[in-house]
Each structure stands twice: as C-alpha cells, then as structure tokens.
Amino acid sequence: MELYFMGTNAGVPSLERNVTSLALRLLDERRSFWLFDCGEGTQHQILRSPLKLSKLESIFITHLHGDHLFGLPGLLSSRAYQGGDTPLSLYGPPGLKKFVNTAMDLSESRISYKIDIVEHEGGCLFEDATFRVESAKLDHRISSYGYRVIEKDLPGKLDIELLKSHGITPGPLYGKLKRGESIVAPDGTTLTPSEVLGGPKKGRVVTILGDTRPCPSVIPLAKDADALVHEATFLHELADTAHTYHHSTARQAAEAAKEAGAKSLYLTHFSSRYKYEDQLQGLLHEAETIFPNTKLAREHGVYPVLRSGE
C-alpha cells in the first residue's frame, strides 16, 4: 500500500505543481489502485507515472470544486483507450452524476466499460473481504468529504518449520489454513489454524481529507490512522485568511494529526503563493513543531503506508 501524489497545488496549477489528485496504490493487496480527486491534467500526470489506467478500480471525489474534478471527463474517456475495460466505481457528493453524465453526453463520448456512480453524504460507502471505506462531511464552502480507508486484519504468519515437520510443503494446504480451515497432514495429524498461525496482522488505516477548516469530524476520520493526508493551504500567520476561504493551515493540520493519534501526516494542497522550496519548508517546519512525523507531499513521490511497528 502506497500513496502516490499527482497534484499538490490549491486552486490553480503552477509551473511547479498540478492541482489535486492522489493515488492509493494497492498492487499487492488488490492489483489495482484507487484515485482520490481528479484535478485538471491528472491523466497527463498518470502518463508520467508508473500507474496504468487499466488498473484503476475506484475514484473517490472529495468535493465538486473544479481543481478537484475538472480532469475527470478526460480521464474517463481515455481509460478505455489504455486498456481499461473493467468496471469502474465513482464515489462523490450529490451532483457528481449530473456533472459526469452532462460532460459525457454533450461530448458524445463513448465509454466501453461500466461506470457505477455512487453519490453519498457520508457513512460506509464500500466493504468487501479486504477493505472498508467510510466517509464524513467536513467544513468547506461547498459539501466536502473525507475518506477513511480501513484495511481488514490479515492472517498471521504460518509456522513453516512446524508444518514441515508434519510433511506439509507450500501449496493448497497453506491456503486452507490461512482461510481458517483445519487440515489433515500427510502424517495423519489434524492441524487447526490456531496451532500453526501467529497472531493476525493489524490492518492499516489511511485517511484522505478534502478541503476543510478545522472541524470535529476530522478526528474520528483520522483516529489512529497510519497515514493522514491533510490540506495545508496556508502558513498559520494567515489563519484568518484560511478561515475565510474555508481552508486549514499547516499548524492546524498537525494539531488534528496529534489529537487523532495518527502515525504520520502528509501535507498537501499548498497555496500557489508558496512557489519556492524555502517557503514549502516553512509549512513543514510549522507542522513538525507540533507533529514531528510530518512530510510534504511531493508530486510523483511514493510514500509507503507502513504497519505499526514496521
């Protein structure tokens, strides 16, 4: 599981940074990736990345401001031409379906794969055997949402030496044990999963927030998250400006991470006034004084989401 940023600027693109888009790479977990927001130019950023649109499984839109979704019609249209023929799920606030359908209809775009558009106002949006995705409303000028991606616990490691002593080698019997089934070993011994499996691996939690002022719903969304992605549009010296425009400062992002007990914080959505490296470092320093394990999101940067203790 890895975070891959493709746009970290707020409002408009600059020569240094594109507008918002973030991939959650799940290649080991699902052989796919999920996309969070799709600002203008996202498909160009994907072309410059190791990502393949044919592996895109789901898109989560935080809100309907242009810098977070104007790249969506082009990306949906291009996906089929890049080998994407599997169904695609698209989640976002009310109005998303109208935006997508209008753009596709007026441009007479032909989409050869199925798109399932799910409009929501928070709650549990998706759950299967490996992941659950929850959402809650934030505090922005229009309806904006944060997403909490919860990986379910994984089976513990098999005791390979014990299995070997019973004549069991890697193969179907390993799979049965990991699925919680008892087996009969070649030497006639019945083995239960509890005898040969260690404790389960705790699943990871990734929280990705849309644009927001500091608000109460941030904390449960980010509770004990292994990775929290939080906007940091301004330095705290511009806290009044941030409040007026329904955004957060780097300091406020760090305070939220600390209160929520997050393990790591990734700052993104930087105002275009911060063009130079020393200005970005100012945002980082402001957050680090409160929450030391903070990183600046860099475009085309890859950030592994580690389990606790790794």
Short mmCIF file of N, CA and C in Angstrom, two decimals, residues 10-76:
data_model
loop_
_atom_site.label_atom_id
_atom_site.label_comp_id
_atom_site.label_asym_id
_atom_site.label_seq_id
_atom_site.Cartn_x
_atom_site.Cartn_y
_atom_site.Cartn_z
N ALA A 10 -3.16 24.11 -4.64
CA ALA A 10 -4.52 24.54 -4.33
C ALA A 10 -5.02 25.49 -5.40
N GLY A 11 -6.27 25.32 -5.81
CA GLY A 11 -6.93 26.29 -6.67
C GLY A 11 -6.59 26.18 -8.14
N VAL A 12 -5.37 26.52 -8.49
CA VAL A 12 -4.94 26.52 -9.88
C VAL A 12 -3.58 25.85 -9.98
N PRO A 13 -3.26 25.29 -11.15
CA PRO A 13 -1.93 24.69 -11.30
C PRO A 13 -0.87 25.77 -11.42
N SER A 14 0.35 25.39 -11.13
CA SER A 14 1.50 26.28 -11.31
C SER A 14 2.54 25.53 -12.13
N LEU A 15 3.64 26.19 -12.46
CA LEU A 15 4.70 25.52 -13.20
C LEU A 15 5.33 24.41 -12.37
N GLU A 16 5.25 24.54 -11.05
CA GLU A 16 5.89 23.56 -10.17
C GLU A 16 4.95 22.42 -9.76
N ARG A 17 3.63 22.71 -9.70
CA ARG A 17 2.72 21.72 -9.12
C ARG A 17 1.39 21.72 -9.87
N ASN A 18 0.80 20.54 -9.99
CA ASN A 18 -0.53 20.41 -10.57
C ASN A 18 -1.59 20.50 -9.48
N VAL A 19 -2.84 20.60 -9.89
CA VAL A 19 -3.94 20.61 -8.92
C VAL A 19 -4.22 19.19 -8.42
N THR A 20 -5.13 19.09 -7.46
CA THR A 20 -5.21 17.93 -6.59
C THR A 20 -5.54 16.61 -7.27
N SER A 21 -4.73 15.62 -6.98
CA SER A 21 -5.02 14.23 -7.29
C SER A 21 -4.03 13.35 -6.53
N LEU A 22 -4.53 12.22 -6.06
CA LEU A 22 -3.73 11.32 -5.24
C LEU A 22 -4.15 9.89 -5.53
N ALA A 23 -3.18 9.02 -5.78
CA ALA A 23 -3.46 7.60 -5.97
C ALA A 23 -3.08 6.83 -4.72
N LEU A 24 -3.92 5.89 -4.35
CA LEU A 24 -3.59 4.91 -3.32
C LEU A 24 -3.30 3.60 -4.05
N ARG A 25 -2.01 3.26 -4.12
CA ARG A 25 -1.61 2.06 -4.87
C ARG A 25 -1.82 0.82 -3.99
N LEU A 26 -2.59 -0.13 -4.51
CA LEU A 26 -2.92 -1.36 -3.80
C LEU A 26 -2.50 -2.56 -4.64
N LEU A 27 -1.30 -2.49 -5.17
CA LEU A 27 -0.85 -3.51 -6.11
C LEU A 27 -0.70 -4.87 -5.44
N ASP A 28 -0.16 -4.90 -4.23
CA ASP A 28 -0.02 -6.17 -3.52
C ASP A 28 -1.36 -6.65 -2.97
N GLU A 29 -2.19 -5.70 -2.57
CA GLU A 29 -3.45 -6.04 -1.90
C GLU A 29 -4.57 -6.40 -2.88
N ARG A 30 -4.64 -5.66 -4.04
CA ARG A 30 -5.76 -5.84 -4.97
C ARG A 30 -5.33 -5.84 -6.44
N ARG A 31 -4.04 -5.63 -6.69
CA ARG A 31 -3.54 -5.49 -8.07
C ARG A 31 -4.25 -4.35 -8.78
N SER A 32 -4.48 -3.27 -8.06
CA SER A 32 -5.18 -2.12 -8.62
C SER A 32 -4.74 -0.87 -7.88
N PHE A 33 -5.30 0.27 -8.29
CA PHE A 33 -5.13 1.48 -7.50
C PHE A 33 -6.44 2.24 -7.45
N TRP A 34 -6.59 3.06 -6.40
CA TRP A 34 -7.74 3.93 -6.24
C TRP A 34 -7.26 5.37 -6.38
N LEU A 35 -8.11 6.20 -6.94
CA LEU A 35 -7.78 7.60 -7.17
C LEU A 35 -8.65 8.48 -6.29
N PHE A 36 -8.01 9.45 -5.63
CA PHE A 36 -8.74 10.41 -4.80
C PHE A 36 -8.58 11.79 -5.42
N ASP A 37 -9.69 12.30 -5.94
CA ASP A 37 -9.77 13.56 -6.68
C ASP A 37 -9.06 13.46 -8.02
N CYS A 38 -9.49 14.34 -8.92
CA CYS A 38 -9.03 14.24 -10.30
C CYS A 38 -9.01 15.63 -10.92
N GLY A 39 -8.10 16.47 -10.43
CA GLY A 39 -7.97 17.81 -10.97
C GLY A 39 -7.54 17.79 -12.43
N GLU A 40 -7.72 18.93 -13.08
CA GLU A 40 -7.33 19.06 -14.49
C GLU A 40 -5.87 18.63 -14.68
N GLY A 41 -5.64 17.84 -15.72
CA GLY A 41 -4.28 17.40 -16.01
C GLY A 41 -3.89 16.10 -15.34
N THR A 42 -4.81 15.48 -14.59
CA THR A 42 -4.46 14.24 -13.89
C THR A 42 -4.04 13.14 -14.85
N GLN A 43 -4.74 13.02 -15.99
CA GLN A 43 -4.36 11.94 -16.91
C GLN A 43 -2.96 12.16 -17.48
N HIS A 44 -2.53 13.42 -17.62
CA HIS A 44 -1.16 13.68 -18.05
C HIS A 44 -0.17 13.26 -16.97
N GLN A 45 -0.52 13.52 -15.72
CA GLN A 45 0.34 13.09 -14.62
C GLN A 45 0.45 11.57 -14.56
N ILE A 46 -0.65 10.89 -14.84
CA ILE A 46 -0.62 9.43 -14.86
C ILE A 46 0.31 8.92 -15.96
N LEU A 47 0.30 9.59 -17.11
CA LEU A 47 1.19 9.19 -18.20
C LEU A 47 2.66 9.30 -17.80
N ARG A 48 2.96 10.21 -16.88
CA ARG A 48 4.34 10.40 -16.41
C ARG A 48 4.65 9.52 -15.20
N SER A 49 3.75 8.66 -14.84
CA SER A 49 3.88 7.84 -13.64
C SER A 49 3.94 6.37 -14.02
N PRO A 50 4.21 5.49 -13.03
CA PRO A 50 4.15 4.04 -13.30
C PRO A 50 2.72 3.50 -13.26
N LEU A 51 1.73 4.35 -13.01
CA LEU A 51 0.35 3.90 -12.92
C LEU A 51 -0.22 3.61 -14.31
N LYS A 52 -1.13 2.66 -14.36
CA LYS A 52 -1.81 2.30 -15.61
C LYS A 52 -3.32 2.43 -15.39
N LEU A 53 -3.98 3.17 -16.29
CA LEU A 53 -5.42 3.37 -16.13
C LEU A 53 -6.19 2.06 -16.18
N SER A 54 -5.62 1.06 -16.82
CA SER A 54 -6.28 -0.24 -16.86
C SER A 54 -6.38 -0.86 -15.47
N LYS A 55 -5.55 -0.39 -14.52
CA LYS A 55 -5.55 -0.92 -13.15
C LYS A 55 -6.39 -0.06 -12.21
N LEU A 56 -6.99 1.01 -12.72
CA LEU A 56 -7.80 1.90 -11.88
C LEU A 56 -9.12 1.22 -11.55
N GLU A 57 -9.42 1.08 -10.27
CA GLU A 57 -10.60 0.35 -9.82
C GLU A 57 -11.70 1.29 -9.32
N SER A 58 -11.32 2.32 -8.57
CA SER A 58 -12.31 3.23 -7.98
C SER A 58 -11.75 4.64 -7.94
N ILE A 59 -12.67 5.62 -8.03
CA ILE A 59 -12.32 7.04 -7.88
C ILE A 59 -13.20 7.62 -6.79
N PHE A 60 -12.58 8.34 -5.86
CA PHE A 60 -13.30 9.00 -4.77
C PHE A 60 -13.10 10.51 -4.92
N ILE A 61 -14.17 11.24 -5.14
CA ILE A 61 -14.11 12.70 -5.27
C ILE A 61 -14.51 13.32 -3.93
N THR A 62 -13.68 14.21 -3.41
CA THR A 62 -13.98 14.80 -2.10
C THR A 62 -15.03 15.90 -2.20
N HIS A 63 -14.98 16.70 -3.26
CA HIS A 63 -15.98 17.75 -3.45
C HIS A 63 -15.93 18.23 -4.89
N LEU A 64 -16.90 19.07 -5.25
CA LEU A 64 -17.11 19.39 -6.66
C LEU A 64 -16.47 20.69 -7.10
N HIS A 65 -15.48 21.21 -6.38
CA HIS A 65 -14.72 22.34 -6.90
C HIS A 65 -13.84 21.87 -8.07
N GLY A 66 -13.67 22.76 -9.04
CA GLY A 66 -13.01 22.39 -10.28
C GLY A 66 -11.62 21.84 -10.13
N ASP A 67 -10.85 22.36 -9.16
CA ASP A 67 -9.48 21.88 -9.02
C ASP A 67 -9.41 20.46 -8.47
N HIS A 68 -10.57 19.88 -8.18
CA HIS A 68 -10.61 18.51 -7.69
C HIS A 68 -11.32 17.54 -8.64
N LEU A 69 -11.95 18.06 -9.72
CA LEU A 69 -12.64 17.11 -10.61
C LEU A 69 -12.67 17.51 -12.08
N PHE A 70 -12.07 18.64 -12.49
CA PHE A 70 -12.12 19.00 -13.91
C PHE A 70 -11.34 18.05 -14.81
N GLY A 71 -10.49 17.21 -14.23
CA GLY A 71 -9.78 16.23 -15.04
C GLY A 71 -10.55 14.93 -15.25
N LEU A 72 -11.72 14.84 -14.62
CA LEU A 72 -12.45 13.57 -14.63
C LEU A 72 -12.99 13.17 -16.01
N PRO A 73 -13.66 14.06 -16.76
CA PRO A 73 -14.20 13.62 -18.06
C PRO A 73 -13.12 13.10 -19.00
N GLY A 74 -11.99 13.79 -19.07
CA GLY A 74 -10.92 13.34 -19.95
C GLY A 74 -10.35 12.01 -19.53
N LEU A 75 -10.16 11.83 -18.23
CA LEU A 75 -9.61 10.57 -17.74
C LEU A 75 -10.56 9.41 -18.02
N LEU A 76 -11.86 9.61 -17.78
CA LEU A 76 -12.84 8.55 -18.04
C LEU A 76 -12.85 8.19 -19.53
#
